């Protein structure tokens, strides 16, 4: 073999090694490349093994060329390792990264936002009240005196029964706080956590959320109540949904009603969800009781108003087609990520 021939072999190896390393994208591949060229049975050692077959006159120059090839290949390896491969050899820093997950709102928060937006469009303000309440705001001011049988409807957790401090079982006390602090005209919704001594099952949770709303002004009547709530239901669930108001009883409203809407599952045809009635009950409402107005210092001869209260979980269950309230609190990402 003469030097020309050796030169040809060497430049062939350099070209091939250069092309191959170009396409390397991960540490493991780079290590394979290194073994192929610089390893014990690699190309470099194969070239060196040609040495004994060369004439003495060529050995010096051939040795220089081979060492040069070895340092060029080593340099290629180091450069590649530095610019794209972490030293562990397993991560390619030149790859685009995985996008970070920023998280998203919980389906209950999404439902609260959607409901609040609808009421904001009608000019309602959104307020919050305390989760720890006094018995006065929670019961007495709402025309539910001590010993009144209706109290049983709100199975309440007491923090201190003697001092009458409790975890609010509904958001209605916010009505009282808002009316005490402001003068009519008033249009307010308030949203938040409520607590009841309920055993957990598919439709009950001891912690849940409610939205309360009310409107007070001169000459507010039942038609205003129907108009506002029908608008809300149609924006929330669609224009084709019909609403029905059935007589009901709440101590803080007179008259009181229960609003039912077309069953969203069967669209009114009748199914197991609506117990074949075609309608599902979604909220309580009514005209604010004169005694409630007196309790906050409003003249019931001068002012009138309506109020309503509903469960957020119930709204979300209907809207999102969820079958069990417990899903909301289990933090199962497979569930939660469906509602981003
Ligand atoms: N507070 C009631 C409950 O928890 C819901 C309710 C009914 C609120 C009628 C109201 C209303 O403001 O007018 O069951």
Coordinates of C-alpha atoms and ligand atoms in Angstrom, one line a residue:
X1 CA 0.0 0.0 0.0
X2 CA 1.3 3.5 -0.8
X3 CA 0.5 6.8 0.9
X4 CA -2.1 7.8 -1.8
X5 CA -4.1 4.7 -1.1
X6 CA -3.9 5.3 2.7
X7 CA -5.0 8.9 2.2
X8 CA -8.0 7.6 0.2
X9 CA -9.0 5.2 2.9
X10 CA -8.6 7.9 5.6
X11 CA -10.7 10.5 3.8
X12 CA -13.3 7.9 3.1
X13 CA -13.5 7.1 6.9
X14 CA -13.7 10.8 7.7
X15 CA -16.5 11.5 5.2
X16 CA -18.5 8.6 6.5
X17 CA -18.0 9.4 10.1
X18 CA -18.9 13.0 9.5
X19 CA -22.1 12.1 7.8
X20 CA -23.1 9.6 10.4
X21 CA -22.4 11.9 13.4
X22 CA -24.5 14.6 11.7
X23 CA -27.6 12.4 11.9
X24 CA -27.0 11.4 15.5
X25 CA -29.9 12.7 17.8
X26 CA -29.5 10.9 21.0
X27 CA -26.7 10.0 23.4
X28 CA -27.1 6.3 22.9
X29 CA -26.5 6.7 19.1
X30 CA -23.5 8.9 19.8
X31 CA -22.0 6.2 22.0
X32 CA -22.5 3.6 19.2
X33 CA -20.7 6.0 16.8
X34 CA -17.8 6.3 19.2
X35 CA -17.5 2.5 19.5
X36 CA -17.7 2.2 15.7
X37 CA -14.8 4.6 15.1
X38 CA -12.8 5.0 18.3
X39 CA -13.6 1.7 20.0
X40 CA -11.3 -1.2 20.5
X41 CA -12.5 -2.9 17.3
X42 CA -13.3 0.4 15.6
X43 CA -12.1 1.9 12.4
X44 CA -9.1 3.7 14.0
X45 CA -7.7 0.5 15.4
X46 CA -8.3 -1.3 12.1
X47 CA -6.3 1.4 10.3
X48 CA -3.5 1.1 12.9
X49 CA -3.4 -2.6 12.3
X50 CA -2.4 -1.9 8.7
X51 CA 0.9 -0.5 10.0
X52 CA 3.0 -3.7 10.1
X53 CA 2.3 -4.2 6.4
X54 CA 3.8 -0.9 5.4
X55 CA 7.4 -0.4 4.2
X56 CA 9.7 1.2 6.7
X57 CA 10.0 4.4 4.6
X58 CA 6.3 5.0 4.8
X59 CA 5.7 4.2 8.5
X60 CA 6.5 7.6 9.8
X61 CA 4.2 9.6 7.5
X62 CA 1.5 6.9 7.8
X63 CA 1.7 7.1 11.5
X64 CA 1.2 10.9 11.4
X65 CA -1.8 10.5 9.1
X66 CA -3.4 7.9 11.3
X67 CA -2.9 9.9 14.5
X68 CA -4.4 12.9 12.7
X69 CA -7.4 10.9 11.8
X70 CA -7.8 9.7 15.4
X71 CA -7.7 13.2 16.8
X72 CA -10.1 14.5 14.2
X73 CA -12.6 11.8 15.1
X74 CA -12.1 12.4 18.8
X75 CA -12.8 16.1 18.2
X76 CA -16.0 15.3 16.2
X77 CA -17.2 13.2 19.2
X78 CA -16.4 15.9 21.7
X79 CA -18.0 18.6 19.8
X80 CA -21.2 16.6 19.3
X81 CA -21.3 15.7 22.9
X82 CA -20.8 19.2 24.0
X83 CA -23.4 20.9 21.8
X84 CA -26.2 18.5 22.0
X85 CA -25.8 15.7 24.4
X86 CA -25.8 16.0 28.1
X87 CA -22.9 14.2 29.7
X88 CA -25.1 11.4 31.0
X89 CA -25.5 10.6 27.3
X90 CA -29.3 10.2 27.5
X91 CA -30.8 13.6 26.8
X92 CA -30.4 15.6 23.7
X93 CA -30.6 19.2 24.6
X94 CA -31.1 20.3 21.0
X95 CA -34.5 18.7 20.9
X96 CA -37.5 20.9 21.4
X97 CA -38.6 20.5 25.1
X98 CA -41.9 19.0 26.2
X99 CA -44.4 21.8 26.6
X100 CA -45.0 22.6 30.3
X101 CA -48.5 21.9 31.6
X102 CA -50.0 25.0 33.2
X103 CA -53.0 23.3 34.5
X104 CA -56.6 24.6 34.0
X105 CA -59.7 25.4 36.0
X106 CA -61.6 22.7 37.8
X107 CA -65.1 21.9 36.3
X108 CA -66.7 23.5 39.3
X109 CA -64.8 26.7 38.8
X110 CA -65.6 26.7 35.1
X111 CA -69.3 26.3 36.0
X112 CA -69.2 29.1 38.5
X113 CA -67.6 31.4 36.0
X114 CA -70.1 30.6 33.3
X115 CA -73.0 31.1 35.6
X116 CA -71.6 34.4 37.0
X117 CA -71.0 35.7 33.5
X118 CA -74.7 35.2 32.6
X119 CA -75.8 37.2 35.6
X120 CA -73.2 39.9 35.1
X121 CA -74.8 40.5 31.6
X122 CA -78.0 41.2 33.4
X123 CA -76.3 43.8 35.6
X124 CA -75.8 41.6 38.7
X125 CA -72.7 42.1 40.8
X126 CA -70.8 39.1 42.1
X127 CA -70.1 39.0 45.9
X128 CA -68.8 36.5 48.4
X129 CA -69.8 36.1 52.0
X130 CA -68.2 34.2 55.0
X131 CA -68.3 30.4 55.2
X132 CA -68.4 30.6 59.0
X133 CA -71.7 32.3 59.9
X134 CA -73.7 33.2 62.9
X135 CA -77.1 31.6 63.5
X136 CA -78.6 35.1 63.1
X137 CA -77.6 35.6 59.4
X138 CA -78.1 32.0 58.6
X139 CA -81.5 31.5 60.2
X140 CA -83.2 34.2 62.2
X141 CA -82.8 37.0 59.8
X142 CA -84.0 34.7 57.0
X143 CA -87.3 34.2 59.0
X144 CA -86.3 30.8 60.3
X145 CA -86.7 31.3 64.1
X146 CA -85.2 28.9 66.7
X147 CA -87.3 25.8 67.0
X148 CA -88.9 26.3 63.5
X149 CA -89.4 22.9 61.9
X150 CA -88.0 24.2 58.6
X151 CA -84.6 24.4 60.3
X152 CA -84.3 20.6 59.9
X153 CA -84.0 21.1 56.1
X154 CA -80.5 22.6 56.8
X155 CA -78.6 19.9 58.6
X156 CA -76.0 22.2 60.0
X157 CA -72.5 21.7 61.4
X158 CA -72.0 23.9 64.5
X159 CA -68.6 25.3 65.4
X160 CA -69.9 26.5 68.7
X161 CA -73.6 25.7 69.4
X162 CA -73.8 27.9 72.5
X163 CA -72.4 30.9 70.7
X164 CA -74.4 30.0 67.6
X165 CA -71.4 29.9 65.3
X166 CA -71.8 27.5 62.4
X167 CA -70.6 26.5 58.9
X168 CA -73.2 27.9 56.6
X169 CA -75.5 25.3 55.1
X170 CA -76.6 27.6 52.3
X171 CA -75.6 30.9 50.7
X172 CA -78.8 32.8 51.6
X173 CA -77.2 34.6 54.6
X174 CA -75.2 36.6 52.0
X175 CA -78.5 38.2 51.0
X176 CA -79.0 39.6 54.5
X177 CA -75.4 40.9 54.7
X178 CA -75.7 42.6 51.3
X179 CA -79.1 44.2 52.1
X180 CA -77.8 45.4 55.5
X181 CA -74.8 47.1 53.9
X182 CA -76.5 48.6 50.8
X183 CA -79.7 50.3 49.9
X184 CA -81.9 49.3 46.9
X185 CA -81.8 49.0 44.0
X186 CA -79.7 45.9 44.4
X187 CA -78.8 43.0 42.0
X188 CA -76.4 40.6 43.4
X189 CA -75.3 36.9 43.0
X190 CA -73.0 35.3 45.5
X191 CA -71.2 32.0 45.1
X192 CA -69.4 29.8 47.6
X193 CA -68.9 26.7 49.7
X194 CA -71.7 25.4 51.9
X195 CA -71.6 22.6 54.4
X196 CA -74.2 20.1 55.5
X197 CA -74.3 17.0 57.7
X198 CA -75.0 14.8 54.7
X199 CA -73.5 11.3 54.1
X200 CA -71.6 11.0 50.9
X201 CA -73.4 9.4 47.9
X202 CA -73.8 9.9 44.2
X203 CA -75.8 13.1 44.7
X204 CA -74.7 14.4 48.2
X205 CA -71.5 15.8 49.6
X206 CA -71.0 17.4 53.1
X207 CA -69.1 20.2 51.2
X208 CA -70.7 21.6 48.1
X209 CA -71.3 25.0 46.4
X210 CA -74.3 27.2 45.9
X211 CA -75.1 30.3 44.0
X212 CA -77.5 32.7 45.6
X213 CA -79.1 35.7 43.8
X214 CA -81.5 38.4 44.6
X215 CA -82.9 41.6 43.2
X216 CA -84.6 44.4 45.2
X217 CA -86.2 47.6 43.9
X218 CA -89.5 49.3 43.8
X219 CA -92.2 47.3 41.9
X220 CA -90.3 44.1 41.4
X221 CA -92.7 41.3 40.8
X222 CA -92.9 37.6 39.9
X223 CA -92.6 38.4 36.2
X224 CA -89.1 39.8 36.8
X225 CA -88.2 36.6 38.6
X226 CA -89.4 34.5 35.7
X227 CA -87.7 36.6 33.2
X228 CA -84.3 36.6 34.9
X229 CA -84.3 32.9 35.6
X230 CA -85.6 31.8 32.2
X231 CA -82.9 33.9 30.6
X232 CA -80.3 32.3 32.8
X233 CA -81.5 28.7 32.1
X234 CA -81.6 29.4 28.3
X235 CA -78.1 30.9 28.2
X236 CA -76.8 28.1 30.4
X237 CA -78.5 25.1 28.8
X238 CA -79.8 26.3 25.4
X239 CA -82.8 28.1 23.9
X240 CA -84.8 24.9 23.4
X241 CA -85.0 24.3 27.2
X242 CA -88.4 25.0 28.7
X243 CA -88.9 26.0 32.4
X244 CA -91.7 25.4 34.8
X245 CA -92.4 27.1 38.2
X246 CA -94.1 24.8 40.7
X247 CA -95.3 26.1 44.1
X248 CA -92.9 25.4 47.0
X249 CA -92.1 26.6 50.5
X250 CA -89.1 28.5 51.9
X251 CA -89.4 30.6 55.1
X252 CA -87.6 33.5 53.4
X253 CA -89.8 33.8 50.3
X254 CA -93.5 34.2 49.8
X255 CA -94.7 32.9 47.4
X256 CA -92.0 30.3 46.8
X257 CA -91.3 28.2 43.8
X258 CA -89.2 25.4 42.6
X259 CA -87.9 25.8 39.0
X260 CA -87.9 22.7 36.8
X261 CA -86.4 22.6 33.3
X262 CA -86.7 20.2 30.4
X263 CA -84.7 17.1 31.2
X264 CA -81.4 17.5 29.3
X265 CA -80.9 13.7 28.9
X266 CA -84.2 12.9 27.2
X267 CA -85.1 16.4 26.0
X268 CA -88.5 16.0 27.7
X269 CA -89.5 12.6 26.5
X270 CA -89.1 10.9 29.9
X271 CA -86.2 8.8 31.2
X272 CA -84.8 7.4 34.4
X273 CA -83.0 10.7 35.2
X274 CA -86.3 12.7 35.3
X275 CA -88.3 9.8 36.5
X276 CA -90.4 9.9 33.3
X277 CA -91.6 13.4 34.0
X278 CA -89.6 15.1 31.2
X279 CA -88.5 17.8 33.8
X280 CA -85.8 18.1 36.4
X281 CA -85.8 20.4 39.4
X282 CA -82.9 22.7 39.4
X283 CA -83.4 25.6 41.9
X284 CA -85.5 27.3 44.6
X285 CA -86.8 30.8 44.3
X286 CA -89.5 33.2 45.4
X287 CA -90.5 36.7 46.3
X288 CA -88.5 38.0 49.3
X289 CA -90.6 37.7 52.5
X290 CA -91.7 41.0 54.0
X291 CA -90.3 39.9 57.3
X292 CA -86.9 39.5 55.8
X293 CA -87.1 43.1 54.5
X294 CA -88.1 44.3 58.0
X295 CA -85.1 42.4 59.5
X296 CA -82.7 44.5 57.4
X297 CA -84.6 47.7 57.9
X298 CA -86.3 47.9 54.4
X299 CA -89.9 49.0 54.2
X300 CA -91.8 46.1 52.6
X301 CA -94.5 48.6 51.4
X302 CA -91.9 50.4 49.4
X303 CA -89.6 47.7 48.2
X304 CA -90.1 44.2 46.8
X305 CA -87.7 41.7 45.3
X306 CA -87.0 38.1 44.4
X307 CA -84.4 35.6 45.4
X308 CA -83.1 32.3 44.2
X309 CA -80.6 29.7 45.2
X310 CA -79.1 26.7 43.4
X311 CA -76.4 24.0 43.8
X312 CA -73.4 24.5 41.6
X313 CA -72.6 20.8 41.5
X314 CA -76.1 20.1 40.3
X315 CA -75.7 22.7 37.5
X316 CA -72.3 21.2 36.5
X317 CA -73.7 17.6 36.6
X318 CA -76.5 18.6 34.3
X319 CA -74.4 20.7 32.0
X320 CA -71.5 18.3 31.7
X321 CA -73.4 15.0 31.8
X322 CA -71.6 13.8 35.0
X323 CA -73.2 10.8 36.8
X324 CA -71.7 11.1 40.3
X325 CA -70.9 14.2 42.5
X326 CA -67.9 12.4 44.0
X327 CA -65.9 12.8 40.8
X328 CA -65.6 16.5 41.5
X329 CA -63.6 15.9 44.7
X330 CA -61.4 12.9 43.8
X331 CA -58.8 14.8 41.8
X332 CA -58.6 12.1 39.3
X333 CA -56.7 13.8 36.4
X334 CA -58.4 11.6 33.8
X335 CA -61.7 13.1 34.9
X336 CA -60.6 16.6 35.5
X337 CA -58.6 16.9 32.2
X338 CA -61.8 16.3 30.2
X339 CA -63.0 19.8 31.1
X340 CA -60.0 22.0 30.3
Ligands
LIG1 N1 -81.3 28.5 50.5 C1 -82.1 27.5 49.8 C2 -81.5 26.1 50.1 O1 -80.4 26.0 50.5 C3 -82.2 27.8 48.4 C4 -83.0 28.9 48.1 C5 -84.4 28.8 47.9 C6 -82.5 30.2 48.1 C7 -85.2 29.9 47.6 C8 -83.3 31.3 47.9 C9 -84.6 31.1 47.6 O2 -82.8 32.6 47.8 O3 -85.4 32.2 47.3 O4 -82.1 25.1 49.8

